[in-house]
Amino acid sequence: MHRRQKPSAPEHKRDLAAHGGALSMSHNDTRSFFNFSQLVLSAGHLKSPPVLKHSKITYFEVEILDVQSKKQICIVDKVSVFFQHAGDVPGSHGASPQWYPSRVGLQLERNGPYLKDSINIQSLAVSSIITLYFTDLGQQVGWTTFFLTEYTGPLLIYLLFYLRLSTIYDQVESMKNFRHPVVHLACFCHCLHYIRHLLETLFVHKFSGGHTPLKNMIKGCAFYWGFTSWIAYYINHPRYTPPSGNHFINVALAHQNHSGSKACFPSPTYNPFTWLFLLVSCPNYTYEVHDFLLLICKE
């Protein structure tokens, strides 16, 4: 019978060390996996990385021609669909320094309407090349400037006539003649009217269109300033006398009798100023013409 040999002391220590090391490694691996699991659970659900979408941007080439000669002014390439306003196409106002966006008029056809600034470039595209016709709209002014200039002029002009400057009226005659209270009332009403317009322009009105041609402002100022000068000259004249007949005619027209659905014109009364109803239906204009001619004759 073979006798089982006992391992020697060194070999026995090596076997114990090997088994102990294996047990130690197995224990450490368990702790590491447990810690990693806790980390994953505390981080929540794992999310897949977002898929990157490759966006394709479309560009257009805009050719700008002169509306009269059809000559090419410039070509603007790589105009993005995200560029919103046709009136501000880059390069449409860069060929000449006096052109600016509000002065540029762009048309899709030579005889077509002007494109609005809010139109989208993509809505004009039939192909990758867009042809626009350029028109110089002339010098432009803002609507706020337009109305402020138009209303400030009559306010200041009327006050100049109200002060009876020596350059307008004879100074000696102005000092002699007494001003009728109607003259002061007319000045107050006139100034109040235009001050209200100026305040509304600054704080009330909002204008959709940003600009208007300068020639329109010149026309408006010529109308307002001219008629204000004409009216103020006669009302503030030293020889001015307030109209009387026109007042009685307006009172008679305001209190006219109504019979059923038909309106009856006023009839002449004991007041001599109403006797013109025998000749015309509304003699208030007749009195205005009469007062105007009378004032001219005094000159």
CSV table of N, CA and C in Angstrom, one decimal, residues 39-104:
chain,number,residue,atom,x,y,z
A,39,LEU,N,-24.0,52.9,-9.0
A,39,LEU,CA,-23.8,54.1,-9.8
A,39,LEU,C,-24.7,54.2,-11.0
A,40,VAL,N,-25.0,53.1,-11.6
A,40,VAL,CA,-25.9,53.1,-12.8
A,40,VAL,C,-27.3,53.4,-12.4
A,41,LEU,N,-27.7,52.8,-11.2
A,41,LEU,CA,-29.1,53.0,-10.8
A,41,LEU,C,-29.3,54.5,-10.3
A,42,SER,N,-28.3,55.1,-9.7
A,42,SER,CA,-28.4,56.5,-9.3
A,42,SER,C,-28.5,57.5,-10.4
A,43,ALA,N,-27.9,57.1,-11.6
A,43,ALA,CA,-27.8,58.0,-12.7
A,43,ALA,C,-29.1,58.0,-13.5
A,44,GLY,N,-30.0,57.0,-13.3
A,44,GLY,CA,-31.3,57.0,-14.0
A,44,GLY,C,-31.1,56.1,-15.2
A,45,HIS,N,-32.2,56.3,-16.1
A,45,HIS,CA,-32.2,55.5,-17.3
A,45,HIS,C,-31.1,56.0,-18.3
A,46,LEU,N,-30.5,55.1,-18.9
A,46,LEU,CA,-29.5,55.4,-19.9
A,46,LEU,C,-30.2,55.9,-21.1
A,47,LYS,N,-29.8,57.1,-21.6
A,47,LYS,CA,-30.4,57.7,-22.9
A,47,LYS,C,-29.4,57.5,-24.0
A,48,SER,N,-30.0,57.1,-25.1
A,48,SER,CA,-29.2,56.9,-26.3
A,48,SER,C,-28.8,58.3,-26.8
A,49,PRO,N,-27.6,58.4,-27.4
A,49,PRO,CA,-27.2,59.7,-27.9
A,49,PRO,C,-28.0,60.2,-29.0
A,50,PRO,N,-28.3,61.6,-29.1
A,50,PRO,CA,-29.2,62.1,-30.1
A,50,PRO,C,-28.6,61.9,-31.5
A,51,VAL,N,-29.5,61.7,-32.4
A,51,VAL,CA,-29.2,61.5,-33.8
A,51,VAL,C,-29.0,62.8,-34.4
A,52,LEU,N,-27.9,63.1,-35.0
A,52,LEU,CA,-27.6,64.4,-35.6
A,52,LEU,C,-28.3,64.4,-37.0
A,53,LYS,N,-29.1,65.4,-37.2
A,53,LYS,CA,-29.8,65.5,-38.5
A,53,LYS,C,-29.0,66.5,-39.3
A,54,HIS,N,-28.6,66.2,-40.5
A,54,HIS,CA,-27.9,67.0,-41.3
A,54,HIS,C,-28.9,67.9,-42.1
A,55,SER,N,-28.9,69.3,-41.7
A,55,SER,CA,-29.9,70.2,-42.4
A,55,SER,C,-29.3,70.7,-43.7
A,56,LYS,N,-30.1,70.8,-44.7
A,56,LYS,CA,-29.7,71.2,-46.0
A,56,LYS,C,-30.3,72.6,-46.2
A,57,ILE,N,-29.4,73.6,-46.3
A,57,ILE,CA,-29.8,75.0,-46.5
A,57,ILE,C,-29.8,75.3,-48.0
A,58,THR,N,-30.9,75.9,-48.5
A,58,THR,CA,-31.1,76.2,-49.9
A,58,THR,C,-30.7,77.7,-50.1
A,59,TYR,N,-29.8,77.9,-51.1
A,59,TYR,CA,-29.4,79.3,-51.4
A,59,TYR,C,-29.9,79.7,-52.8
A,60,PHE,N,-30.2,81.0,-53.0
A,60,PHE,CA,-30.6,81.5,-54.2
A,60,PHE,C,-29.6,82.5,-54.8
A,61,GLU,N,-29.7,82.7,-56.0
A,61,GLU,CA,-28.9,83.7,-56.7
A,61,GLU,C,-29.8,84.8,-57.2
A,62,VAL,N,-29.7,86.0,-56.7
A,62,VAL,CA,-30.6,87.1,-57.1
A,62,VAL,C,-29.9,88.1,-58.0
A,63,GLU,N,-30.5,88.2,-59.2
A,63,GLU,CA,-30.0,89.1,-60.2
A,63,GLU,C,-30.8,90.4,-60.2
A,64,ILE,N,-30.2,91.6,-60.1
A,64,ILE,CA,-30.9,92.8,-60.0
A,64,ILE,C,-30.6,93.6,-61.3
A,65,LEU,N,-31.7,94.0,-62.0
A,65,LEU,CA,-31.6,94.7,-63.3
A,65,LEU,C,-32.2,96.1,-63.1
A,66,ASP,N,-31.7,97.1,-63.9
A,66,ASP,CA,-32.3,98.4,-63.9
A,66,ASP,C,-33.6,98.3,-64.7
A,67,VAL,N,-34.7,98.9,-64.2
A,67,VAL,CA,-36.0,98.7,-64.8
A,67,VAL,C,-36.1,99.5,-66.1
A,68,GLN,N,-35.3,100.5,-66.3
A,68,GLN,CA,-35.4,101.3,-67.5
A,68,GLN,C,-34.5,100.7,-68.6
A,69,SER,N,-33.3,100.5,-68.3
A,69,SER,CA,-32.3,100.0,-69.4
A,69,SER,C,-32.1,98.5,-69.4
A,70,LYS,N,-32.7,97.8,-68.4
A,70,LYS,CA,-32.5,96.4,-68.3
A,70,LYS,C,-31.0,96.0,-68.1
A,71,LYS,N,-30.2,96.9,-67.7
A,71,LYS,CA,-28.8,96.6,-67.5
A,71,LYS,C,-28.6,96.0,-66.1
A,72,GLN,N,-27.7,95.1,-66.1
A,72,GLN,CA,-27.4,94.4,-64.8
A,72,GLN,C,-26.7,95.3,-63.8
A,73,ILE,N,-27.3,95.5,-62.6
A,73,ILE,CA,-26.7,96.3,-61.6
A,73,ILE,C,-25.7,95.5,-60.8
A,74,CYS,N,-26.2,94.3,-60.3
A,74,CYS,CA,-25.4,93.5,-59.5
A,74,CYS,C,-26.0,92.1,-59.4
A,75,ILE,N,-25.2,91.1,-59.0
A,75,ILE,CA,-25.7,89.8,-58.7
A,75,ILE,C,-25.4,89.4,-57.3
A,76,VAL,N,-26.4,89.0,-56.5
A,76,VAL,CA,-26.2,88.6,-55.1
A,76,VAL,C,-26.3,87.1,-55.1
A,77,ASP,N,-25.2,86.4,-54.7
A,77,ASP,CA,-25.3,85.0,-54.6
A,77,ASP,C,-25.3,84.5,-53.2
A,78,LYS,N,-25.7,83.3,-53.0
A,78,LYS,CA,-25.9,82.7,-51.7
A,78,LYS,C,-26.8,83.5,-50.8
A,79,VAL,N,-28.0,83.8,-51.3
A,79,VAL,CA,-29.1,84.4,-50.5
A,79,VAL,C,-29.9,83.2,-49.9
A,80,SER,N,-29.9,83.2,-48.6
A,80,SER,CA,-30.5,82.0,-47.9
A,80,SER,C,-32.0,82.2,-47.9
A,81,VAL,N,-32.7,81.1,-47.8
A,81,VAL,CA,-34.2,81.1,-47.6
A,81,VAL,C,-34.6,81.7,-46.3
A,82,PHE,N,-33.6,81.7,-45.4
A,82,PHE,CA,-34.0,82.4,-44.1
A,82,PHE,C,-33.9,83.9,-44.1
A,83,PHE,N,-33.4,84.4,-45.3
A,83,PHE,CA,-33.4,85.9,-45.4
A,83,PHE,C,-34.8,86.3,-45.8
A,84,GLN,N,-35.4,87.0,-44.9
A,84,GLN,CA,-36.9,87.2,-44.9
A,84,GLN,C,-37.3,88.3,-45.9
A,85,HIS,N,-36.6,89.5,-45.9
A,85,HIS,CA,-37.2,90.7,-46.5
A,85,HIS,C,-36.6,90.9,-47.9
A,86,ALA,N,-37.4,91.0,-48.9
A,86,ALA,CA,-36.9,91.3,-50.3
A,86,ALA,C,-36.4,92.7,-50.4
A,87,GLY,N,-36.9,93.6,-49.7
A,87,GLY,CA,-36.5,95.0,-49.8
A,87,GLY,C,-35.1,95.2,-49.2
A,88,ASP,N,-34.6,94.3,-48.4
A,88,ASP,CA,-33.3,94.4,-47.8
A,88,ASP,C,-32.3,93.4,-48.3
A,89,VAL,N,-32.5,93.0,-49.6
A,89,VAL,CA,-31.6,92.0,-50.2
A,89,VAL,C,-30.2,92.7,-50.2
A,90,PRO,N,-29.2,92.0,-49.6
A,90,PRO,CA,-27.9,92.6,-49.5
A,90,PRO,C,-27.3,92.8,-50.9
A,91,GLY,N,-26.8,94.0,-51.2
A,91,GLY,CA,-26.3,94.3,-52.5
A,91,GLY,C,-27.2,95.1,-53.3
A,92,SER,N,-28.5,95.1,-53.0
A,92,SER,CA,-29.5,95.8,-53.9
A,92,SER,C,-29.3,97.3,-53.7
A,93,HIS,N,-28.8,97.7,-52.5
A,93,HIS,CA,-28.5,99.1,-52.3
A,93,HIS,C,-27.1,99.4,-52.0
A,94,GLY,N,-26.2,98.5,-52.4
A,94,GLY,CA,-24.8,98.7,-52.2
A,94,GLY,C,-24.0,99.2,-53.4
A,95,ALA,N,-24.7,99.2,-54.6
A,95,ALA,CA,-24.0,99.6,-55.8
A,95,ALA,C,-23.7,101.0,-55.9
A,96,SER,N,-24.6,101.8,-55.2
A,96,SER,CA,-24.4,103.3,-55.1
A,96,SER,C,-24.6,103.8,-53.7
A,97,PRO,N,-23.8,104.7,-53.2
A,97,PRO,CA,-23.9,105.1,-51.8
A,97,PRO,C,-25.2,105.8,-51.5
A,98,GLN,N,-25.9,106.5,-52.5
A,98,GLN,CA,-27.1,107.2,-52.2
A,98,GLN,C,-28.3,106.3,-52.0
A,99,TRP,N,-28.2,105.0,-52.3
A,99,TRP,CA,-29.3,104.1,-52.2
A,99,TRP,C,-29.3,103.5,-50.8
A,100,TYR,N,-30.5,103.5,-50.2
A,100,TYR,CA,-30.7,102.8,-48.9
A,100,TYR,C,-32.0,102.0,-49.0
A,101,PRO,N,-32.2,101.1,-48.1
A,101,PRO,CA,-33.4,100.2,-48.2
A,101,PRO,C,-34.7,100.8,-48.5
A,102,SER,N,-35.0,101.9,-47.8
A,102,SER,CA,-36.3,102.5,-48.1
A,102,SER,C,-36.5,103.2,-49.4
A,103,ARG,N,-35.3,103.5,-50.1
A,103,ARG,CA,-35.3,104.1,-51.4
A,103,ARG,C,-35.4,103.1,-52.5
A,104,VAL,N,-35.1,101.9,-52.2
A,104,VAL,CA,-35.1,100.8,-53.2
A,104,VAL,C,-36.5,100.3,-53.5
